[in-house]
Amino acid sequence: MKSILVTGGCGFIGSHTCLELLERNFKIVVIDSLVNSSPLALERVKKLTNKVKNLSFYKGDLRDINFLREVFFRLKDENNSISGVVHFAGLKAVGESCYEPLRYWDNNVNGTINLIRVMEENNCKTIVFSSSATIYKVTNNLPIKESAEIQSINPYGSTKLVIEQLLNDLAINSPQEWRISSLRYFNPIGAHPSGLIGENPLGKPTNIFPLIMQVGIGRIKKLQIFGNDWETFDGTGVRDYIHVSDIAEAHFLALEFLLEHKPQIINFNLGTAKGTSVLELINMFQEVTKIKIPYEFTDRRKGDSCTVIADNSKAFLDLNWKPKRSLSEMCCDGWRWQSNNPSGYL
Ligand code: NAD
Ligand code: WQD
């Protein structure tokens, strides 16, 4: 049985992916600093699988290289060497990154450099990295292909872009050694259908779906919609929302692909290739939950784009990955999690 290190495994996408990888018979070692998550996420993952003994957790920060070395050393000592890494750990709030750029660069970039260094020291050269659609230059050329022009417009995006460049440099320098895949997520939402794990924002969320859910549970009175004058069919912004369980499955497929193929670097978009406007998302949420979401229109948000939709054909061609879950399942599963856990993991 292969052992996989999952950094940031207590987080939203990480916890869903841990469950997926356990069910696919990997041993999972999670490292997480808990800066934006709770260890209870892994306790919930354990409730959803009978492979509990294959999951272990080390609390620590990727910026602490001695901690990282210690984890790799201990695992080798137990004859449990790491075959590959799924690297989620990072700070992810775009707005916050504009106020605290140094913290974002330090956490995301320095954390990743340490991780790569310790991987090299242990001859572990397989990594799946959590990248983002935010690295694409704003474009009217839709849907967006992996080959589209890249440009970051905020510090968070810069950290993702520079990490992709670092991974690219590693692949160019040692093409016979590294197996690398950056997965560029579009807008992951929803939750596991059990309602036991889901997104657990520790501060006030800024993404639309957790905000809708917080209006749903009454924590926020009204949703603000950023603009009704976009060039879309109803004037509100259009995005490519994708169920987190579909994202988790793609991680298994990308990892399996890398482990079974020759060393290479290969990047994939993870989206549904379908656009949904803010109003459509609210309407779907109201329809499946029967809960009214009050909203008001406000000015456009600085730096926002009109329409962002993935071309997901490469992931289908190479990984045989197709997202299976509908927008109504995203809303239904997300709400099951939020309504069962109004205060998150407590
Ligand atoms: P999340 O905040 O729920 O999970 C990230 C996890 O990483 C958290 O558990 C956090 O405690 C941990 N972490 C952060 N910095 C760390 C460090 N230095 N050392 C150890 N642990 C650390 O976020 P998520 O939504 O699950 O996102 C996972 C990854 O996917 C992130 O890298 C994010 O940038 C990327 N991503 C997310 C989205 C999205 O909309 N959720 C979209 C595109 C990309
Ligand atoms: C979606 C739509 C807003 C909030 C961000 C990051 C990106 C990625 C995903 C990590 C837009 C509208 C939003 C609100 C609104 N994350 N909106 N009122 O902007 O596509 O992408 O999250 O990598 O990097 O930039 O997602 O959820 O913020 O916005 O009207 O209070 O909802 O204008 O049209 P976005 P979002």
Coordinates of C-alpha atoms and ligand atoms in Angstrom, one line a residue:
M1 CA 0.0 0.0 0.0
K2 CA 1.4 3.4 -1.0
S3 CA 1.7 6.2 1.5
I4 CA 0.7 9.7 0.4
L5 CA 1.5 12.9 2.3
V6 CA -1.4 15.4 2.2
T7 CA -0.5 18.9 3.3
G8 CA -3.5 21.0 4.4
G9 CA -5.5 17.8 4.7
C10 CA -7.7 19.2 7.5
G11 CA -9.0 21.9 5.2
F12 CA -12.1 22.0 2.9
I13 CA -10.8 20.3 -0.2
G14 CA -8.0 18.4 1.7
S15 CA -10.5 16.6 4.0
H16 CA -12.6 15.5 1.0
T17 CA -9.5 14.3 -0.8
C18 CA -8.2 12.4 2.3
L19 CA -11.5 10.5 2.3
E20 CA -11.3 9.7 -1.4
L21 CA -7.6 8.5 -1.2
L22 CA -8.4 6.3 1.8
E23 CA -11.3 4.7 -0.1
R24 CA -8.8 4.1 -2.9
N25 CA -6.5 2.2 -0.6
F26 CA -3.8 4.7 0.0
K27 CA -2.2 5.3 3.4
I28 CA -2.6 9.0 4.3
V29 CA -0.3 11.1 6.3
V30 CA -1.7 14.6 6.9
I31 CA 0.3 17.7 7.8
D32 CA -1.6 20.8 8.8
S33 CA -0.9 23.9 10.9
L34 CA -4.6 24.3 11.5
V35 CA -4.3 28.0 10.7
N36 CA -7.6 27.8 8.8
S37 CA -9.0 24.5 9.9
S38 CA -9.9 22.1 12.7
P39 CA -8.5 18.6 13.5
L40 CA -12.1 17.5 13.9
A41 CA -12.3 17.4 10.1
L42 CA -10.2 14.3 10.2
E43 CA -12.3 12.8 13.1
R44 CA -15.3 13.2 10.8
V45 CA -13.3 11.6 7.8
K46 CA -12.7 8.6 10.1
K47 CA -16.5 8.3 10.7
L48 CA -16.9 8.0 6.9
T49 CA -14.5 5.2 6.3
N50 CA -13.5 1.8 7.8
K51 CA -9.9 2.5 6.9
V52 CA -9.2 4.6 9.9
K53 CA -5.9 2.9 10.7
N54 CA -4.5 4.2 7.4
L55 CA -4.8 7.8 8.4
S56 CA -2.3 9.7 10.6
F57 CA -1.9 13.4 11.4
Y58 CA 1.0 15.6 12.3
K59 CA 0.2 19.2 13.4
G60 CA 2.9 21.6 12.1
D61 CA 3.7 24.3 9.7
L62 CA 5.5 23.7 6.3
R63 CA 7.7 26.7 7.1
D64 CA 9.3 24.7 9.9
I65 CA 11.8 22.6 7.9
N66 CA 12.9 20.6 10.9
F67 CA 9.4 19.5 11.6
L68 CA 9.1 18.4 7.9
R69 CA 12.3 16.5 8.1
E70 CA 11.2 14.8 11.3
V71 CA 7.9 13.6 9.7
F72 CA 9.7 12.2 6.6
F73 CA 12.4 10.6 8.9
R74 CA 9.8 9.0 11.2
L75 CA 7.8 7.6 8.2
K76 CA 11.0 6.1 6.7
D77 CA 11.9 4.6 10.0
E78 CA 8.5 2.9 10.2
N79 CA 9.0 1.6 6.6
N80 CA 6.3 3.8 5.5
S81 CA 8.1 6.1 3.0
I82 CA 6.1 8.7 1.1
S83 CA 5.4 7.8 -2.6
G84 CA 3.8 11.2 -3.4
V85 CA 2.5 14.4 -2.0
V86 CA -0.8 16.2 -2.5
H87 CA -0.1 19.8 -1.6
F88 CA -3.1 21.8 -0.4
A89 CA -1.6 23.8 2.4
G90 CA -1.8 27.5 1.8
L91 CA -3.7 30.7 2.6
K92 CA -6.4 31.4 0.1
A93 CA -8.3 34.6 0.7
V94 CA -7.8 37.0 -2.2
G95 CA -8.8 40.2 -0.3
E96 CA -6.7 39.3 2.8
S97 CA -3.7 38.7 0.6
C98 CA -3.9 42.3 -0.7
Y99 CA -3.6 43.6 2.9
E100 CA -1.0 41.0 4.0
P101 CA 1.1 40.2 1.0
L102 CA 4.2 39.3 3.0
R103 CA 2.2 36.8 5.1
Y104 CA 0.9 35.1 1.9
W105 CA 4.2 35.0 0.2
D106 CA 5.9 33.6 3.3
N107 CA 3.2 31.0 4.0
N108 CA 2.5 29.8 0.5
V109 CA 5.9 30.2 -1.2
N110 CA 8.3 29.5 1.6
G111 CA 6.2 26.6 2.8
T112 CA 6.3 25.1 -0.6
I113 CA 10.0 25.6 -1.0
N114 CA 10.6 23.8 2.3
L115 CA 8.3 21.0 1.2
I116 CA 10.1 20.5 -2.1
R117 CA 13.5 20.6 -0.5
V118 CA 12.6 17.9 2.0
M119 CA 10.9 15.9 -0.8
E120 CA 14.2 16.1 -2.7
E121 CA 16.2 15.0 0.3
N122 CA 14.0 12.0 0.6
N123 CA 14.0 11.2 -3.1
C124 CA 10.2 11.8 -3.3
K125 CA 9.5 13.5 -6.6
T126 CA 5.8 13.2 -7.2
I127 CA 3.5 16.1 -6.3
V128 CA 0.0 17.2 -7.1
F129 CA -0.4 20.9 -6.4
S130 CA -3.6 23.0 -5.7
S131 CA -3.5 25.8 -8.2
S132 CA -6.3 28.1 -9.2
A133 CA -8.1 29.6 -12.1
T134 CA -7.1 32.9 -10.7
I135 CA -3.7 32.6 -12.5
Y136 CA -5.3 33.1 -15.9
K137 CA -5.3 36.5 -17.4
V138 CA -8.8 38.0 -17.6
T139 CA -10.1 37.0 -21.0
N140 CA -13.1 37.0 -23.2
N141 CA -11.7 33.9 -24.9
L142 CA -13.9 31.3 -23.3
P143 CA -13.9 28.5 -22.2
I144 CA -10.3 28.9 -20.7
K145 CA -7.8 26.2 -21.8
E146 CA -4.7 25.3 -19.9
S147 CA -2.6 27.0 -22.6
A148 CA -4.3 30.4 -22.0
E149 CA -2.3 33.4 -21.0
I150 CA -1.2 33.6 -17.4
Q151 CA -1.2 36.7 -15.3
S152 CA -1.8 37.3 -11.6
I153 CA -3.7 40.3 -10.4
N154 CA -3.4 39.9 -6.6
P155 CA -0.8 38.6 -4.1
Y156 CA -2.7 35.3 -3.6
G157 CA -2.6 34.7 -7.3
S158 CA 1.0 35.6 -7.5
T159 CA 1.9 32.9 -4.9
K160 CA 0.1 30.3 -7.0
L161 CA 1.7 31.4 -10.2
V162 CA 5.2 31.5 -8.8
I163 CA 4.8 28.0 -7.3
E164 CA 3.7 26.7 -10.7
Q165 CA 6.8 28.4 -12.1
L166 CA 9.0 26.7 -9.5
L167 CA 7.5 23.3 -10.3
N168 CA 8.1 24.0 -14.0
D169 CA 11.7 24.8 -13.3
L170 CA 12.1 21.6 -11.4
A171 CA 10.6 19.6 -14.3
I172 CA 12.9 21.4 -16.8
N173 CA 16.0 20.8 -14.7
S174 CA 15.3 17.1 -14.0
P175 CA 12.9 15.9 -16.6
Q176 CA 13.7 12.3 -15.8
E177 CA 12.8 12.6 -12.2
W178 CA 9.9 14.8 -11.3
R179 CA 6.2 13.8 -11.7
I180 CA 4.2 17.0 -11.2
S181 CA 0.6 18.0 -11.8
S182 CA -0.9 21.4 -11.0
L183 CA -4.7 21.3 -10.7
R184 CA -6.3 24.6 -11.4
Y185 CA -9.6 24.7 -9.6
F186 CA -12.3 27.0 -10.8
N187 CA -15.0 27.5 -8.0
P188 CA -15.2 24.5 -5.7
I189 CA -18.4 24.5 -3.6
G190 CA -20.7 21.9 -1.9
A191 CA -19.8 19.2 0.6
H192 CA -19.7 15.5 1.1
P193 CA -23.3 14.2 0.9
S194 CA -23.1 12.9 4.5
G195 CA -23.1 16.4 5.8
L196 CA -20.2 15.5 8.1
I197 CA -17.4 17.4 6.3
G198 CA -17.5 20.7 4.5
E199 CA -16.1 24.2 4.2
N200 CA -15.3 25.7 7.6
P201 CA -14.3 29.3 7.1
L202 CA -12.8 30.6 10.4
G203 CA -13.4 34.3 9.7
K204 CA -16.1 36.0 7.6
P205 CA -16.1 34.2 4.2
T206 CA -15.6 36.2 1.0
N207 CA -16.6 33.6 -1.6
I208 CA -20.2 33.6 -2.7
F209 CA -21.3 30.1 -1.8
P210 CA -20.3 30.2 1.9
L211 CA -21.8 33.7 2.1
I212 CA -25.1 32.4 0.7
M213 CA -25.1 29.6 3.3
Q214 CA -24.4 32.1 6.1
V215 CA -27.4 34.1 5.0
G216 CA -29.3 30.8 4.9
I217 CA -28.5 30.1 8.6
G218 CA -29.2 33.7 9.6
R219 CA -25.7 34.7 10.5
I220 CA -25.7 37.4 7.7
K221 CA -28.9 39.4 7.0
K222 CA -28.4 40.1 3.3
L223 CA -26.2 39.0 0.5
Q224 CA -24.5 41.8 -1.5
I225 CA -24.4 41.1 -5.3
F226 CA -21.4 42.8 -6.8
G227 CA -22.9 44.4 -9.9
N228 CA -25.9 43.8 -12.1
D229 CA -24.5 45.4 -15.2
W230 CA -22.0 42.8 -16.3
E231 CA -22.3 41.6 -19.9
T232 CA -24.0 38.4 -19.0
F233 CA -27.6 37.3 -19.7
D234 CA -28.9 38.6 -16.3
G235 CA -26.2 41.2 -15.6
T236 CA -24.5 39.2 -12.7
G237 CA -21.1 37.5 -12.8
V238 CA -20.8 34.1 -14.2
R239 CA -18.6 31.4 -12.7
D240 CA -17.9 27.7 -13.1
Y241 CA -19.0 26.1 -9.8
I242 CA -17.8 22.5 -9.2
H243 CA -18.7 20.0 -6.5
V244 CA -15.8 19.4 -4.0
S245 CA -16.2 15.6 -4.3
D246 CA -15.6 15.9 -8.1
I247 CA -12.4 17.8 -7.3
A248 CA -11.4 15.2 -4.7
E249 CA -11.8 12.4 -7.3
A250 CA -9.6 14.3 -9.8
H251 CA -6.8 14.3 -7.2
F252 CA -6.9 10.5 -7.0
L253 CA -6.9 10.3 -10.8
A254 CA -4.0 12.8 -11.2
L255 CA -2.0 11.0 -8.5
E256 CA -2.6 7.6 -10.1
F257 CA -1.7 9.0 -13.5
L258 CA 1.6 10.4 -12.2
L259 CA 2.6 7.3 -10.4
E260 CA 1.8 5.1 -13.4
H261 CA 3.5 7.2 -16.1
K262 CA 7.0 8.4 -16.9
P263 CA 8.2 11.6 -15.1
Q264 CA 6.5 14.7 -16.5
I265 CA 4.8 17.9 -15.7
I266 CA 1.1 18.1 -16.6
N267 CA -1.5 20.6 -15.6
F268 CA -5.3 20.4 -15.6
N269 CA -8.3 22.7 -15.3
L270 CA -10.9 21.4 -12.8
G271 CA -14.3 22.9 -13.6
T272 CA -17.6 21.7 -15.1
A273 CA -17.3 23.8 -18.3
K274 CA -20.7 25.3 -17.4
G275 CA -21.3 28.9 -16.4
T276 CA -23.7 29.9 -13.7
S277 CA -24.6 33.5 -12.8
V278 CA -24.9 34.7 -9.2
L279 CA -28.7 35.0 -9.6
E280 CA -28.9 31.4 -11.0
L281 CA -26.9 30.1 -8.0
I282 CA -29.1 31.9 -5.5
N283 CA -32.2 30.6 -7.3
M284 CA -31.0 27.1 -7.3
F285 CA -30.1 27.3 -3.6
Q286 CA -33.5 28.7 -2.8
E287 CA -35.2 26.0 -4.8
V288 CA -33.4 23.0 -3.2
T289 CA -33.5 24.4 0.4
K290 CA -36.8 26.3 0.3
I291 CA -34.9 29.1 2.1
K292 CA -35.2 32.7 1.0
I293 CA -31.9 34.5 0.4
P294 CA -32.4 38.3 0.7
Y295 CA -30.0 40.3 -1.5
E296 CA -29.2 43.7 -2.8
F297 CA -27.1 44.9 -5.7
T298 CA -24.0 46.9 -4.9
D299 CA -21.1 48.2 -7.0
R300 CA -18.8 45.8 -8.8
R301 CA -15.9 44.4 -6.7
K302 CA -12.5 45.7 -7.6
G303 CA -10.6 43.2 -9.8
D304 CA -13.7 41.0 -10.5
S305 CA -14.2 39.4 -13.9
C306 CA -17.4 39.0 -15.9
T307 CA -17.3 35.3 -16.9
V308 CA -14.9 32.6 -16.0
I309 CA -15.5 29.1 -17.4
A310 CA -13.1 26.1 -17.7
D311 CA -12.3 24.1 -20.7
N312 CA -12.1 20.7 -18.9
S313 CA -11.5 18.5 -21.9
K314 CA -7.8 17.9 -21.1
A315 CA -8.6 16.2 -17.7
F316 CA -11.2 14.0 -19.6
L317 CA -8.7 13.1 -22.3
D318 CA -5.7 12.3 -20.0
L319 CA -7.3 11.3 -16.7
N320 CA -10.8 10.2 -17.9
W321 CA -12.2 12.6 -15.3
K322 CA -15.6 14.1 -15.8
P323 CA -17.4 16.0 -13.1
K324 CA -20.6 14.1 -12.2
R325 CA -22.5 16.2 -9.7
S326 CA -25.0 18.9 -10.7
L327 CA -25.5 22.4 -9.4
S328 CA -28.5 21.2 -7.4
E329 CA -26.4 18.6 -5.7
M330 CA -23.8 21.2 -4.9
C331 CA -26.4 23.3 -3.2
C332 CA -28.2 20.4 -1.5
D333 CA -24.9 18.9 -0.1
G334 CA -23.5 22.2 0.9
W335 CA -26.6 23.1 2.8
R336 CA -26.8 19.7 4.5
W337 CA -23.3 20.4 5.9
Q338 CA -24.0 24.0 6.9
S339 CA -27.4 23.4 8.5
N340 CA -26.1 20.3 10.4
N341 CA -23.0 22.3 11.5
P342 CA -24.0 26.0 11.8
S343 CA -20.8 26.8 13.7
G344 CA -18.6 24.5 11.7
Y345 CA -16.5 21.9 13.5
L346 CA -17.4 22.4 17.2
Ligands
NAD1 P1 -8.5 25.6 3.4 O1 -8.1 26.8 4.0 O2 -9.8 25.0 3.9 O3 -7.4 24.5 3.5 C1 -6.0 24.8 3.5 C2 -5.4 24.1 4.7 O4 -4.0 24.3 4.7 C3 -5.9 24.5 6.0 O5 -6.3 23.3 6.8 C4 -4.8 25.2 6.7 O6 -4.8 25.1 8.1 C5 -3.6 24.6 6.0 N1 -2.3 25.4 6.0 C6 -2.2 26.7 5.5 N2 -0.9 27.1 5.5 C7 -0.2 26.0 6.1 C8 1.1 25.8 6.4 N3 2.1 26.8 6.1 N4 1.5 24.7 6.9 C9 0.6 23.7 7.1 N5 -0.7 23.8 6.9 C10 -1.1 25.0 6.3 O7 -8.6 25.8 1.8 P2 -9.2 24.9 0.7 O8 -10.4 25.6 0.1 O9 -9.3 23.5 1.1 O10 -8.0 25.1 -0.4 C11 -7.0 24.1 -0.5 C12 -6.0 24.6 -1.5 O11 -6.6 24.8 -2.8 C13 -5.4 26.0 -1.2 O12 -4.0 25.9 -1.5 C14 -6.1 27.0 -2.0 O13 -5.3 28.1 -2.4 C15 -6.4 26.1 -3.3 N6 -7.6 26.6 -4.0 C16 -8.8 26.7 -3.3 C17 -9.9 27.2 -4.0 C18 -11.2 27.3 -3.3 O14 -12.1 28.1 -3.8 N7 -11.5 26.7 -2.2 C19 -9.8 27.5 -5.4 C20 -8.6 27.3 -6.0 C21 -7.5 26.9 -5.3
WQD2 C1 -18.1 34.5 -7.4 C2 -19.1 35.4 -8.0 C3 -18.6 37.8 -7.6 C4 -19.2 37.5 -3.3 C5 -12.3 33.5 -6.0 C6 -10.8 33.6 -6.1 C7 -10.3 32.5 -6.9 C8 -10.7 31.1 -6.4 C9 -12.2 31.1 -6.2 C10 -9.0 30.3 -4.9 C11 -18.5 36.7 -8.7 C12 -19.9 37.3 -6.9 C13 -19.1 37.2 -4.6 C14 -20.2 38.4 -2.8 C15 -21.0 38.5 -5.1 N1 -10.2 30.8 -5.1 N2 -20.0 37.7 -5.5 N3 -21.1 38.9 -3.8 O1 -14.1 35.7 -7.5 O2 -14.7 33.6 -8.9 O3 -12.9 33.5 -7.3 O4 -12.6 32.2 -5.5 O5 -8.1 30.1 -5.7 O6 -8.9 32.6 -6.8 O7 -10.5 34.8 -6.8 O8 -15.2 33.6 -6.5 O9 -17.0 33.3 -4.8 O10 -15.6 35.4 -4.7 O11 -17.2 35.2 -6.5 O12 -21.8 39.0 -5.9 O13 -20.4 38.7 -1.6 O14 -19.9 35.9 -7.0 O15 -18.7 39.0 -8.1 O16 -19.2 37.0 -9.8 P1 -14.2 34.2 -7.6 P2 -16.2 34.4 -5.5

